[in-house]
Coordinates of C-alpha atoms and ligand atoms in Angstrom, one line a residue:
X140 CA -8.4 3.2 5.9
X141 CA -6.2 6.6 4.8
X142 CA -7.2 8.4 8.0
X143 CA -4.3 6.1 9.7
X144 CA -2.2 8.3 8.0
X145 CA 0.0 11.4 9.6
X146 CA 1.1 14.2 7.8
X147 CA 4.5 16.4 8.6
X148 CA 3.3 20.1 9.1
X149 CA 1.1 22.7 7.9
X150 CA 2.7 25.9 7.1
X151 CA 1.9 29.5 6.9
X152 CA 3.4 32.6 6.9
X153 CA 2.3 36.4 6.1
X154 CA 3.2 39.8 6.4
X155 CA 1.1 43.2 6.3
X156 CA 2.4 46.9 5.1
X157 CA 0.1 48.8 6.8
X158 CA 1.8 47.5 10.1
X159 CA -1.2 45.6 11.3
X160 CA -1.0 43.0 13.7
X161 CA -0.2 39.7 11.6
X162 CA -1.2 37.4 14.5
X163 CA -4.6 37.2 13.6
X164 CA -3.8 36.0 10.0
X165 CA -1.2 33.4 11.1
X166 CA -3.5 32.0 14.0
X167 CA -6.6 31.4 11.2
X168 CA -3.9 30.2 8.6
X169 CA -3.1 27.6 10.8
X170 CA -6.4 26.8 12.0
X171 CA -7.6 25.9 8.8
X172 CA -4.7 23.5 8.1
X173 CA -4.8 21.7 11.4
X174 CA -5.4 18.2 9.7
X175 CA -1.8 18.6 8.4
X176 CA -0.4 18.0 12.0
X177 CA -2.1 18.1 15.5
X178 CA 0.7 17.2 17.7
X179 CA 1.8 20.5 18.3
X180 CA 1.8 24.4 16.7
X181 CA 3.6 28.0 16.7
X182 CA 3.5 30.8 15.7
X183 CA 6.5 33.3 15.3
X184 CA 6.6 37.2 15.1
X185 CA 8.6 39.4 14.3
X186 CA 8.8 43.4 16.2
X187 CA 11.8 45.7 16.6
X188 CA 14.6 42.9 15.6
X189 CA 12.8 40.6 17.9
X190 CA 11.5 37.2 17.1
X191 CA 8.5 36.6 18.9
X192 CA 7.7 33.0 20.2
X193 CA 5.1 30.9 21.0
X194 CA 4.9 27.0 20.7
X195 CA 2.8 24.0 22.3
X196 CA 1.0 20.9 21.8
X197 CA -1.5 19.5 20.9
X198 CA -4.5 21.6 18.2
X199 CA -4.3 25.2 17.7
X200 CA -6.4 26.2 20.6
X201 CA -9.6 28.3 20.1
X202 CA -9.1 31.9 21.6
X203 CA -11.3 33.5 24.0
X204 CA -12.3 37.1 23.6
X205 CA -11.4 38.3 26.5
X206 CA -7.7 36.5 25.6
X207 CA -7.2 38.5 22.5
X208 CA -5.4 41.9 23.9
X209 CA -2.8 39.1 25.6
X210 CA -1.9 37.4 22.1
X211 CA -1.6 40.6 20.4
X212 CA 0.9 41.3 23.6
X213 CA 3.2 37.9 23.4
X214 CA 3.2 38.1 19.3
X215 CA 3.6 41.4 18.0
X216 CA 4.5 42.3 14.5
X217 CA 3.1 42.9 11.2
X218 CA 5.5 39.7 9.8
X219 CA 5.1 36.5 11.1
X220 CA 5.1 32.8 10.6
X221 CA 3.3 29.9 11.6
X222 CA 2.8 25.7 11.9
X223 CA 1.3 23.1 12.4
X224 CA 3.1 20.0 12.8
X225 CA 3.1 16.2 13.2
X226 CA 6.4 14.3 14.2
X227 CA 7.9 12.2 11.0
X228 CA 10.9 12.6 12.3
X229 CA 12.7 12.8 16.0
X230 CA 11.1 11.8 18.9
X231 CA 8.0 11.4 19.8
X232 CA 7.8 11.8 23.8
X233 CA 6.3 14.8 25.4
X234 CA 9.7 16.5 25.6
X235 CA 10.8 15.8 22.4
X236 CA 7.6 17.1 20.8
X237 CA 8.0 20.5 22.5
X238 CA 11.2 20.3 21.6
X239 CA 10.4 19.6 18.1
X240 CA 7.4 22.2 17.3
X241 CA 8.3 24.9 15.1
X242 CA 8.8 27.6 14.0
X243 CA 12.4 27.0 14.3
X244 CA 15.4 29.9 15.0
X245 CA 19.0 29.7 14.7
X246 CA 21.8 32.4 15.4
X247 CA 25.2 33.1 15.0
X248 CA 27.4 36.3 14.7
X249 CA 24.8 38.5 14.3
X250 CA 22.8 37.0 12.1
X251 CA 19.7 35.0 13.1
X252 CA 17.1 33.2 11.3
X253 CA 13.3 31.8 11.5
X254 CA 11.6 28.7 9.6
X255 CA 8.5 27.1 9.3
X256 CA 8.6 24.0 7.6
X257 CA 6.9 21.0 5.7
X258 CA 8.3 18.1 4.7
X259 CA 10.9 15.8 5.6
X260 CA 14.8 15.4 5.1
X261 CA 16.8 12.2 3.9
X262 CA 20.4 13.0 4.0
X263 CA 20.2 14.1 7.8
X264 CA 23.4 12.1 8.2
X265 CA 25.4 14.8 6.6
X266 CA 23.8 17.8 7.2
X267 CA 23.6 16.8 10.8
X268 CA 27.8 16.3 10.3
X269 CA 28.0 19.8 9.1
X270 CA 25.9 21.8 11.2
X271 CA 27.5 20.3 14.6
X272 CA 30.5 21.5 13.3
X273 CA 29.8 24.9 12.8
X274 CA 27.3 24.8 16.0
X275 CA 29.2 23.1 18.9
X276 CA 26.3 21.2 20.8
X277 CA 23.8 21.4 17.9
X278 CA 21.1 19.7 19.3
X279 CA 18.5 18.1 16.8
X280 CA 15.2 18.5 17.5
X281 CA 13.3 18.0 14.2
X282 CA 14.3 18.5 9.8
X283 CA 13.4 22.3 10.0
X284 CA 16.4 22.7 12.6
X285 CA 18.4 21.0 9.6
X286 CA 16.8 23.6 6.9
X287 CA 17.0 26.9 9.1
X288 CA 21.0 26.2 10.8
X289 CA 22.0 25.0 6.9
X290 CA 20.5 28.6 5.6
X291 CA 22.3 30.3 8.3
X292 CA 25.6 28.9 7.8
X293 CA 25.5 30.1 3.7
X294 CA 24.4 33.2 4.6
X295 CA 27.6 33.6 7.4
X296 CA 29.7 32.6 5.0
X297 CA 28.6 36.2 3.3
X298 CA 26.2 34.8 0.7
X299 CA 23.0 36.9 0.1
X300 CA 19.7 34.4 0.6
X301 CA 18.8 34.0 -2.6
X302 CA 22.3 32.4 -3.0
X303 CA 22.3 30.4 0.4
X304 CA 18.9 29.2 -0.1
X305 CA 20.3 27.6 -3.6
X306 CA 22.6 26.4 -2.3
X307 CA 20.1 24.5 0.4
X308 CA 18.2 23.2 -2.6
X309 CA 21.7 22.1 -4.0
X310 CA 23.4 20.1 -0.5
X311 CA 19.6 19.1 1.0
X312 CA 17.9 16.1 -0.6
X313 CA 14.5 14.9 0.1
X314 CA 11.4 17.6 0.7
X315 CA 10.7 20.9 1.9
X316 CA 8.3 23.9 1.5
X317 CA 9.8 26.9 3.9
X318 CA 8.4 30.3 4.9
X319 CA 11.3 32.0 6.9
X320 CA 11.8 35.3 8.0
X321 CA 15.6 36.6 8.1
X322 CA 17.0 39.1 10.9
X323 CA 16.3 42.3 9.5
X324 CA 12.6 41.4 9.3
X325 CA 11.7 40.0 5.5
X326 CA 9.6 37.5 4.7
X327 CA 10.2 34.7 2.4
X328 CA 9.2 31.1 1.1
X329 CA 10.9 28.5 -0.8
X330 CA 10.9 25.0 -2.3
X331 CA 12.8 21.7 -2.7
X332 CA 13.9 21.3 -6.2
X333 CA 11.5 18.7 -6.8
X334 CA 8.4 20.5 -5.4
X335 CA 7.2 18.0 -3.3
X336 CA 5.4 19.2 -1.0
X337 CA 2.4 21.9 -1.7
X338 CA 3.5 26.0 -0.8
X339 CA 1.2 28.8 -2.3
X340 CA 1.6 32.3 -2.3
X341 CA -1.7 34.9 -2.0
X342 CA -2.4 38.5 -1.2
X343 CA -5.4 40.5 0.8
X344 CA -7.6 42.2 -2.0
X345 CA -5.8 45.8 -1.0
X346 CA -2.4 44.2 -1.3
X347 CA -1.2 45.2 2.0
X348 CA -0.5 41.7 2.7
X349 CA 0.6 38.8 1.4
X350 CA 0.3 35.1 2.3
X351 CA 2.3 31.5 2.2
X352 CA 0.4 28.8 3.1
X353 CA 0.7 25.2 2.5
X354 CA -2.9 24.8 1.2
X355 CA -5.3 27.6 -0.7
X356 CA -8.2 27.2 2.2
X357 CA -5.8 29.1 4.6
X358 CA -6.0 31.9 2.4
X359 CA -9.3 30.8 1.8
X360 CA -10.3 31.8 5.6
X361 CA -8.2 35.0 5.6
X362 CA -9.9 36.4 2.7
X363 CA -7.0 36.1 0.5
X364 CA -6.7 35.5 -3.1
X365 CA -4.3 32.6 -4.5
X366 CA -1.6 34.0 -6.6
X367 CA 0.5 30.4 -7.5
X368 CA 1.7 27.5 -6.5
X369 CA 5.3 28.1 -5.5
X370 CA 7.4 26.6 -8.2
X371 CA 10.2 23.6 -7.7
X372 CA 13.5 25.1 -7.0
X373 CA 11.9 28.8 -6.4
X374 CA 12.6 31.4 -4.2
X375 CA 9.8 34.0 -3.3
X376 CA 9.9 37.2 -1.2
X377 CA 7.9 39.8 -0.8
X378 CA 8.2 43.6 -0.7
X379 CA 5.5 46.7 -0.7
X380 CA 5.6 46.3 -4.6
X381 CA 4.2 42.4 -4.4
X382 CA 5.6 39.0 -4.6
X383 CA 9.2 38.6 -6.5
X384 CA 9.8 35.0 -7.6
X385 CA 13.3 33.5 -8.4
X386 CA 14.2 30.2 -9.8
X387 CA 17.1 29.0 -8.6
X388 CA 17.7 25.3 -9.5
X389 CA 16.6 24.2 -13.0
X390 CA 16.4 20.8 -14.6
X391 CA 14.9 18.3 -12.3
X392 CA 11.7 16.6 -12.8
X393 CA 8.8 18.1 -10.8
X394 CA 7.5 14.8 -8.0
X395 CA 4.6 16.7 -6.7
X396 CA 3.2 14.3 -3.6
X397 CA 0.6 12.2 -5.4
X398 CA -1.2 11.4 -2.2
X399 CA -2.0 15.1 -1.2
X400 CA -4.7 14.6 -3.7
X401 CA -6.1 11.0 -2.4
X402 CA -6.2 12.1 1.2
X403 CA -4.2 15.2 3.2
X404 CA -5.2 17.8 1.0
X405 CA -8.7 19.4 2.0
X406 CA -11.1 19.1 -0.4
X407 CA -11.7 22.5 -0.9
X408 CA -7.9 23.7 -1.5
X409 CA -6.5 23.7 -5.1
X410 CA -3.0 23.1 -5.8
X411 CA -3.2 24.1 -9.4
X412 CA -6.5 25.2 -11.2
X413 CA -8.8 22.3 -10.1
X414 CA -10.3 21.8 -6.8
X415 CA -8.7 18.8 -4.7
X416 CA -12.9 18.1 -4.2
X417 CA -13.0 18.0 -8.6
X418 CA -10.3 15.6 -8.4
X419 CA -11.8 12.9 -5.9
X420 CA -15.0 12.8 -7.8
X421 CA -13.1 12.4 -10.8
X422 CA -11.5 8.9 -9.0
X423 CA -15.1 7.7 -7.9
X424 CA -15.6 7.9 -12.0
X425 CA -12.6 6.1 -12.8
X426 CA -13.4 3.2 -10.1
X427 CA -16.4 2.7 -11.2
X428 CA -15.4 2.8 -15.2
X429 CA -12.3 -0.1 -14.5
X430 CA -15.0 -2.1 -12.5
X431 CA -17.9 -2.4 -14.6
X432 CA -18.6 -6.2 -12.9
X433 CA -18.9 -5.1 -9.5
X434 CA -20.8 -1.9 -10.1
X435 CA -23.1 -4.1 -11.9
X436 CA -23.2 -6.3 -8.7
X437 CA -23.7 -3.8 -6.3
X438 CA -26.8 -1.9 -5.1
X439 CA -25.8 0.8 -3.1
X440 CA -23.0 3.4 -2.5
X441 CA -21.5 4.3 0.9
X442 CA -19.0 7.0 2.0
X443 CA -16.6 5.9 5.1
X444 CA -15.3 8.3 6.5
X445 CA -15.8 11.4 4.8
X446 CA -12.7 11.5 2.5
X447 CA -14.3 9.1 0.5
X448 CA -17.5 11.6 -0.2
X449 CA -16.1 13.2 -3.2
X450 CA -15.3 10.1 -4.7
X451 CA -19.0 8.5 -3.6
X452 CA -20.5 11.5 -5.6
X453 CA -18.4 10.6 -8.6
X454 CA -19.2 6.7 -7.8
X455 CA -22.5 8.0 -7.8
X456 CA -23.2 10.2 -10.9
X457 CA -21.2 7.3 -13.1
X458 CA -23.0 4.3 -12.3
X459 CA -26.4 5.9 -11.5
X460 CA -26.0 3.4 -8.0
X461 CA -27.8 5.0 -4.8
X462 CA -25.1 7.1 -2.2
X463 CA -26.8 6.0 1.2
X464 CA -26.1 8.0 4.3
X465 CA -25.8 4.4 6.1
X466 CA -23.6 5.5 8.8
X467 CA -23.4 8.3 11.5
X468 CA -20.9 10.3 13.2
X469 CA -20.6 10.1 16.5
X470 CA -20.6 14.0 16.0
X471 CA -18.2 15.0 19.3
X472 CA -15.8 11.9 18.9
X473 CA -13.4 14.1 16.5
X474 CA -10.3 12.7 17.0
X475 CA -8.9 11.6 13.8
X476 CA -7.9 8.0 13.8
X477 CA -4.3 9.2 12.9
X478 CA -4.3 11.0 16.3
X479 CA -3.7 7.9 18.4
X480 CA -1.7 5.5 19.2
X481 CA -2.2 1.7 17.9
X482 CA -4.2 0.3 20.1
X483 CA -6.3 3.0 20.8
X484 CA -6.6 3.9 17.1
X485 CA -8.9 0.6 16.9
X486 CA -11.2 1.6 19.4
X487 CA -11.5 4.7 18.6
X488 CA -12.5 4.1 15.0
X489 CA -14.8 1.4 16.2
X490 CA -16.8 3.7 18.3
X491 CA -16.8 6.8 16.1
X492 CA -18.8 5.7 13.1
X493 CA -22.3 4.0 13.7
X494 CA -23.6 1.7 10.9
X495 CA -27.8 1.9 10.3
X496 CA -28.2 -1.7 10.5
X497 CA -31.2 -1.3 8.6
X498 CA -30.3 0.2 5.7
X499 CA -27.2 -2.4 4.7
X500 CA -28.6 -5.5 5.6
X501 CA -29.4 -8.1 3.0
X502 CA -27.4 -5.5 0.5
X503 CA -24.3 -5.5 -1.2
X504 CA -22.4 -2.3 -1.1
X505 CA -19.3 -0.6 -2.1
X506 CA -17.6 1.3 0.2
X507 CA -15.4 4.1 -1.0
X508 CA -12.5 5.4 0.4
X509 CA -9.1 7.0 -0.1
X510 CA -6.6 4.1 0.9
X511 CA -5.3 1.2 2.4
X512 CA -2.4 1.3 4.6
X513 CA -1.9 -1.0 7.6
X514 CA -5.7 -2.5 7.1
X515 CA -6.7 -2.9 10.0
X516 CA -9.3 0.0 10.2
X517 CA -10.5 -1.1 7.0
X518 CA -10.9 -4.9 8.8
X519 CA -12.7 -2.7 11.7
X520 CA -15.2 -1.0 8.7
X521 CA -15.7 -4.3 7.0
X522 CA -16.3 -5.9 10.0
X523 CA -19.1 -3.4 11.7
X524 CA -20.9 -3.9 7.9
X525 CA -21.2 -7.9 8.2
X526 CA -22.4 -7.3 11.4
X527 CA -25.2 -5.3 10.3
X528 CA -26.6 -7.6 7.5
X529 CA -24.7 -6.6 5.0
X530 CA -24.4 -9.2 2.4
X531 CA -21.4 -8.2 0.0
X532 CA -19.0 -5.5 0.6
X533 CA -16.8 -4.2 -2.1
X534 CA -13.9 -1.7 -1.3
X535 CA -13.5 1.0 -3.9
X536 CA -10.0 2.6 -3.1
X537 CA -9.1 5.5 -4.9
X538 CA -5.3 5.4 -4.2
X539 CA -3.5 2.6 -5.5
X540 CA -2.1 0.2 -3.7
X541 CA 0.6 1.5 -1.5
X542 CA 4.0 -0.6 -2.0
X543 CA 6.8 1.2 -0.6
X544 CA 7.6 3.6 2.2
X545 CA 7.5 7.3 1.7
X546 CA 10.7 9.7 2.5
X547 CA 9.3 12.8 1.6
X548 CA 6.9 13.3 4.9
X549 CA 4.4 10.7 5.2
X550 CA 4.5 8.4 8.0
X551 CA 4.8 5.5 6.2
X552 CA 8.0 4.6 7.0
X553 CA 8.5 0.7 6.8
X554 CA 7.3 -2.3 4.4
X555 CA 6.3 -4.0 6.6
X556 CA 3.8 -1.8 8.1
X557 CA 2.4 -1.4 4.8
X558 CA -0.4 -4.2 3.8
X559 CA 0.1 -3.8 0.3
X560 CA 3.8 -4.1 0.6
X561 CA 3.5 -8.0 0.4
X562 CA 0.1 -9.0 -0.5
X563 CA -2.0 -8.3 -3.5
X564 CA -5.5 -7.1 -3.8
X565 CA -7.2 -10.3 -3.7
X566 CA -4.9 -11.2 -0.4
X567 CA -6.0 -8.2 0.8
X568 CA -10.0 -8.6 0.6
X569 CA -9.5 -11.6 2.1
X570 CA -7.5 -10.3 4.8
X571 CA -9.9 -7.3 5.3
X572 CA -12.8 -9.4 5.1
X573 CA -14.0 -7.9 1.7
X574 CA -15.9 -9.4 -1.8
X575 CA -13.1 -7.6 -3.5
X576 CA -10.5 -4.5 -3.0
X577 CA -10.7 -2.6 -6.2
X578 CA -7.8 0.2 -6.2
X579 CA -8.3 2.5 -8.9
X580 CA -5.5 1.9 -11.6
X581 CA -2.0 4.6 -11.6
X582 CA -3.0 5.5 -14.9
X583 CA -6.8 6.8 -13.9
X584 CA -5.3 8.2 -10.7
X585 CA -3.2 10.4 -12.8
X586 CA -5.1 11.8 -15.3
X587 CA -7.4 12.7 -12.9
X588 CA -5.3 14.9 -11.4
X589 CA -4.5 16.9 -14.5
X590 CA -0.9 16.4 -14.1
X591 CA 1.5 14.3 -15.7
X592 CA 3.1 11.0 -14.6
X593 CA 6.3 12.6 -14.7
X594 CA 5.4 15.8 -12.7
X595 CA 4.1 13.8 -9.5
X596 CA 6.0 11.6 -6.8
X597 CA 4.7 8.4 -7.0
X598 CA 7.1 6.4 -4.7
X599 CA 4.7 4.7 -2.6
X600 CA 2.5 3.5 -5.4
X601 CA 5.6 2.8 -7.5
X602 CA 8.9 2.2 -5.6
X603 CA 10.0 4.5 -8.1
X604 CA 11.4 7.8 -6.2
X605 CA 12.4 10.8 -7.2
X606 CA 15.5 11.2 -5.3
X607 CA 18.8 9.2 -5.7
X608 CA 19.3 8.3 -1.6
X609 CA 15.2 7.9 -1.0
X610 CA 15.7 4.8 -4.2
X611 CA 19.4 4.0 -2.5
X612 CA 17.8 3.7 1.2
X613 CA 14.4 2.4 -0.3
X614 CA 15.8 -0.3 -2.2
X615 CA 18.3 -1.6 0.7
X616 CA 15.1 -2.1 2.8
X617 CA 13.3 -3.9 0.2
X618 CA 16.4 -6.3 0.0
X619 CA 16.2 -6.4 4.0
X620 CA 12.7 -6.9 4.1
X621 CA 12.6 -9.5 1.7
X622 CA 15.1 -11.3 3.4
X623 CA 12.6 -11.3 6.8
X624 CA 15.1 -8.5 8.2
X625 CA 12.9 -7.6 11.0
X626 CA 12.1 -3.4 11.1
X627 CA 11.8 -2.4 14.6
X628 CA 12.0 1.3 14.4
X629 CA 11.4 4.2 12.0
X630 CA 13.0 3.6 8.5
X631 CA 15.2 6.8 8.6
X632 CA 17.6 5.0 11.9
X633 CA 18.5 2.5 9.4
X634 CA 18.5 5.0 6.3
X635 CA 21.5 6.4 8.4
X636 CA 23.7 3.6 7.7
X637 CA 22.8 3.3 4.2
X638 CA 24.1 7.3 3.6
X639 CA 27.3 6.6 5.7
X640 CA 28.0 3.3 3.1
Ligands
SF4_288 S1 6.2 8.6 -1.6 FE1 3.9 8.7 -1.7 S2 3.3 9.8 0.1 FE2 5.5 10.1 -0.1 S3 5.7 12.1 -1.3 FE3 5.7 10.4 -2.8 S4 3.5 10.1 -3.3 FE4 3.6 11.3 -1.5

């Protein structure tokens, strides 16, 4: 089910007048967004024209007491940024990771620059072209090297950042939501001109500091208060007088990621005025209005795993069906199925959620979740329900049915990996094991979310993107694909040869 899924990063980034330690606010800010990426975090300061730096794998680690006085030591600053990050691009050994984790820095003649970054890159090729030759030996490690060495290079060339980072938006295609901090010590965020991935800006209730986060519960834990959602193509930085916003590229549709609000998106951030939380319900009411038959079939409600609550409560209050708790946590297997690698992803997922035999067998249930990506989790689900008496199980998926690879920072990189790439619905129930696979329609999806069709990404769902080289490379592999072509590695080694044709 969704939790297969990986995410790019989690991003924050904050700065305080009163010359309080920002470490604190960064290390919470990233805490709360660890489900954006696990594989590794960072955090970066800022003291006396010094970057601090400090970068490993694995969660955000909790922080003794006693430990405190020695973090406040190795990151000191009142400006600094952090993240949170999972590998959709580069490598993905131990090296590579370390390698890999941001924040990012980049010098040159004086001028030196720091990024935290979410998202991914599709013209690498080129960008990669250009920054080796202005960096002899540029070594890429992951996209935000490609963001943070491509804003350093416009601003060597004497161009103030408000003009380099336009002209970032202009030259860099596919998606990116930066907080950076330049050499002299300022603080500032950005976003791609198609606002694809999620970048909010807050402040403390006194207004001595302010806040970039990737989603609203990171200023959530600080205390903060939301100001907006960063806008495509804008440029915010921040002074003792507040937040100053810039638009800098105009005239492209907004493609807001469309499965932020099905499944990476905690339930309890808000990317505009409603709730991610309102929205999921809203797609448990939608499911169970376009499948009047099965609800009428059906005599109980289950959640599995817990981004398909929301949606249960909205199955729920609709069709008046009972939401059982039928299945337990093991409460300290955490690991989210995403976490591991394929083999062990099975296994895990078998042994982390316990079925009550008695309270499914002889019933028919729907199941709610947030999608379907490889299926074989969902086989595992399916499979653990039969075994327990259950006598029909329907699958209500609130994200439709994923067709095409994403560019944009999702690790769904291939067709073939993707279930729904070649078979349809009913293929897929039988392939899961399921009565039926009901995805909830685009159309109920969307107005749910209170935004327009044409201010969300829907490449996945559609294999309608909202970049020209993500529909150029996407399109090529669909060809390749259909052919039988055979995809061995990550989509963006082949997407290399597509930019260079
Ligand atoms: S292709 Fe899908 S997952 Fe990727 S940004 Fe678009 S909606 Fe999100």
């Amino acid at each position: 089910m969704g939790e297969q899924l990986k995410i790019a990063c989690g991003v924050f980034g904050a700065v305080n007048f009163q010359k309080q330690p920002i470490f604190p606010y960064i290390y919470w800010g990233l805490r709360a967004q660890n489900h954006r990426g696990h594989q590794s975090h960072g955090f970066l300061t800022y003291n006396n024209g010094k970057f601090h730096v400090y970068r490993s794998l694995d969660l955000v680690p909790k922080i003794k007491t006693s430990a405190i006085q020695e973090w406040f030591g190795r990151l000191p600053g009142h400006v600094g940024i952090g993240n949170v990050r999972y590998t959709t691009s580069g490598k993905t050994d131990e090296k590579s990771l370390i390698m890999g984790t941001q924040p990012v820095t980049a010098s040159k003649n004086g001028f030196k620059l720091a990024v935290s970054f979410n998202g991914n890159v599709v013209n690498t090729f080129r960008l990669k072209k250009e920054i080796s030759k202005e960096f002899p030996g540029f070594s890429y490690e992951c996209d935000a090297d490609l963001i943070c060495h491509k804003l350093l290079i416009e601003l060597i060339k004497g161009k103030d950042l408000a003009s380099a980072v336009e002209t970032c938006m202009e030259e860099i295609e596919g998606a990116f939501s930066a907080a950076g901090i330049t050499k002299d010590g300022k603080i500032f965020a950005f976003k791609d001109p198609h606002g694809i991935r999620p970048l909010c800006a807050g402040h403390s209730e006194d207004h001595s500091t302010y806040a970039f986060s990737s989603e609203t519960a990171s200023l959530d834990i600080n205390g903060f208060e939301r100001d907006f959602e960063i806008e495509p193509g804008e440029l915010v930085t921040v002074s003792k007088g507040g937040l100053k916003r810039e638009k800098l590229v105009n005239n492209r549709r907004k493609a807001f990621c469309a499965f932020e609000f099905a499944y990476f998106a905690r339930p309890d951030s808000r990317f505009d005025e409603k709730y991610v939380y309102e929205i999921r319900e809203e797609f448990g009411r939608n499911l169970v209005r376009e499948n009047s038959d099965i609800v009428k079939d059906a005599d109980m409600i289950l959640s599995l795993p817990e981004t398909g609550n929301d949606s249960a409560l909205g199955v729920h209050e609709e069709s008046g069906l009972r939401w059982e708790k039928a299945s337990r946590r093991h409460r300290y297997v955490t690991e989210r199925a995403f976490i591991l690698v394929n083999r062990e992803r099975y296994s895990t997922i078998d042994k982390k959620i316990n079925i009550l035999a008695p309270k499914v067998k002889g019933k028919r249930v729907i199941v709610t979740d947030d999608s379907i990506v490889r299926g074989d989790t969902t086989k595992v689900i399916v499979e653990k329900l039969r075994k327990m008496g259950a006598k029909k199980v329907y699958l209500f998926i609130t994200f439709p049915r994923i067709i095409g690879p994403c560019f944009y920072g999702i690790d769904m990189a291939t067709y073939g990996q993707l279930i729904g790439s070649k078979h349809s619905s009913e293929e897929i129930a039988k392939i899961v094991g399921a009565d039926a696979v009901c995805y909830q329609s685009i159309e109920g999806f969307v107005g749910a979310t209170g935004f327009s069709r044409d201010q969300l990404c829907l490449g996945c769902i559609t294999c309608k993107y909202p970049t020209p080289l993500a529909q150029k490379i996407a399109d090529e592999m669909k060809k390749r694909f259909l052919e039988g072509y055979e995809e061995t590695g990550r989509l963006y080694e082949i997407a290399e040869a597509v930019e260079k044709a």
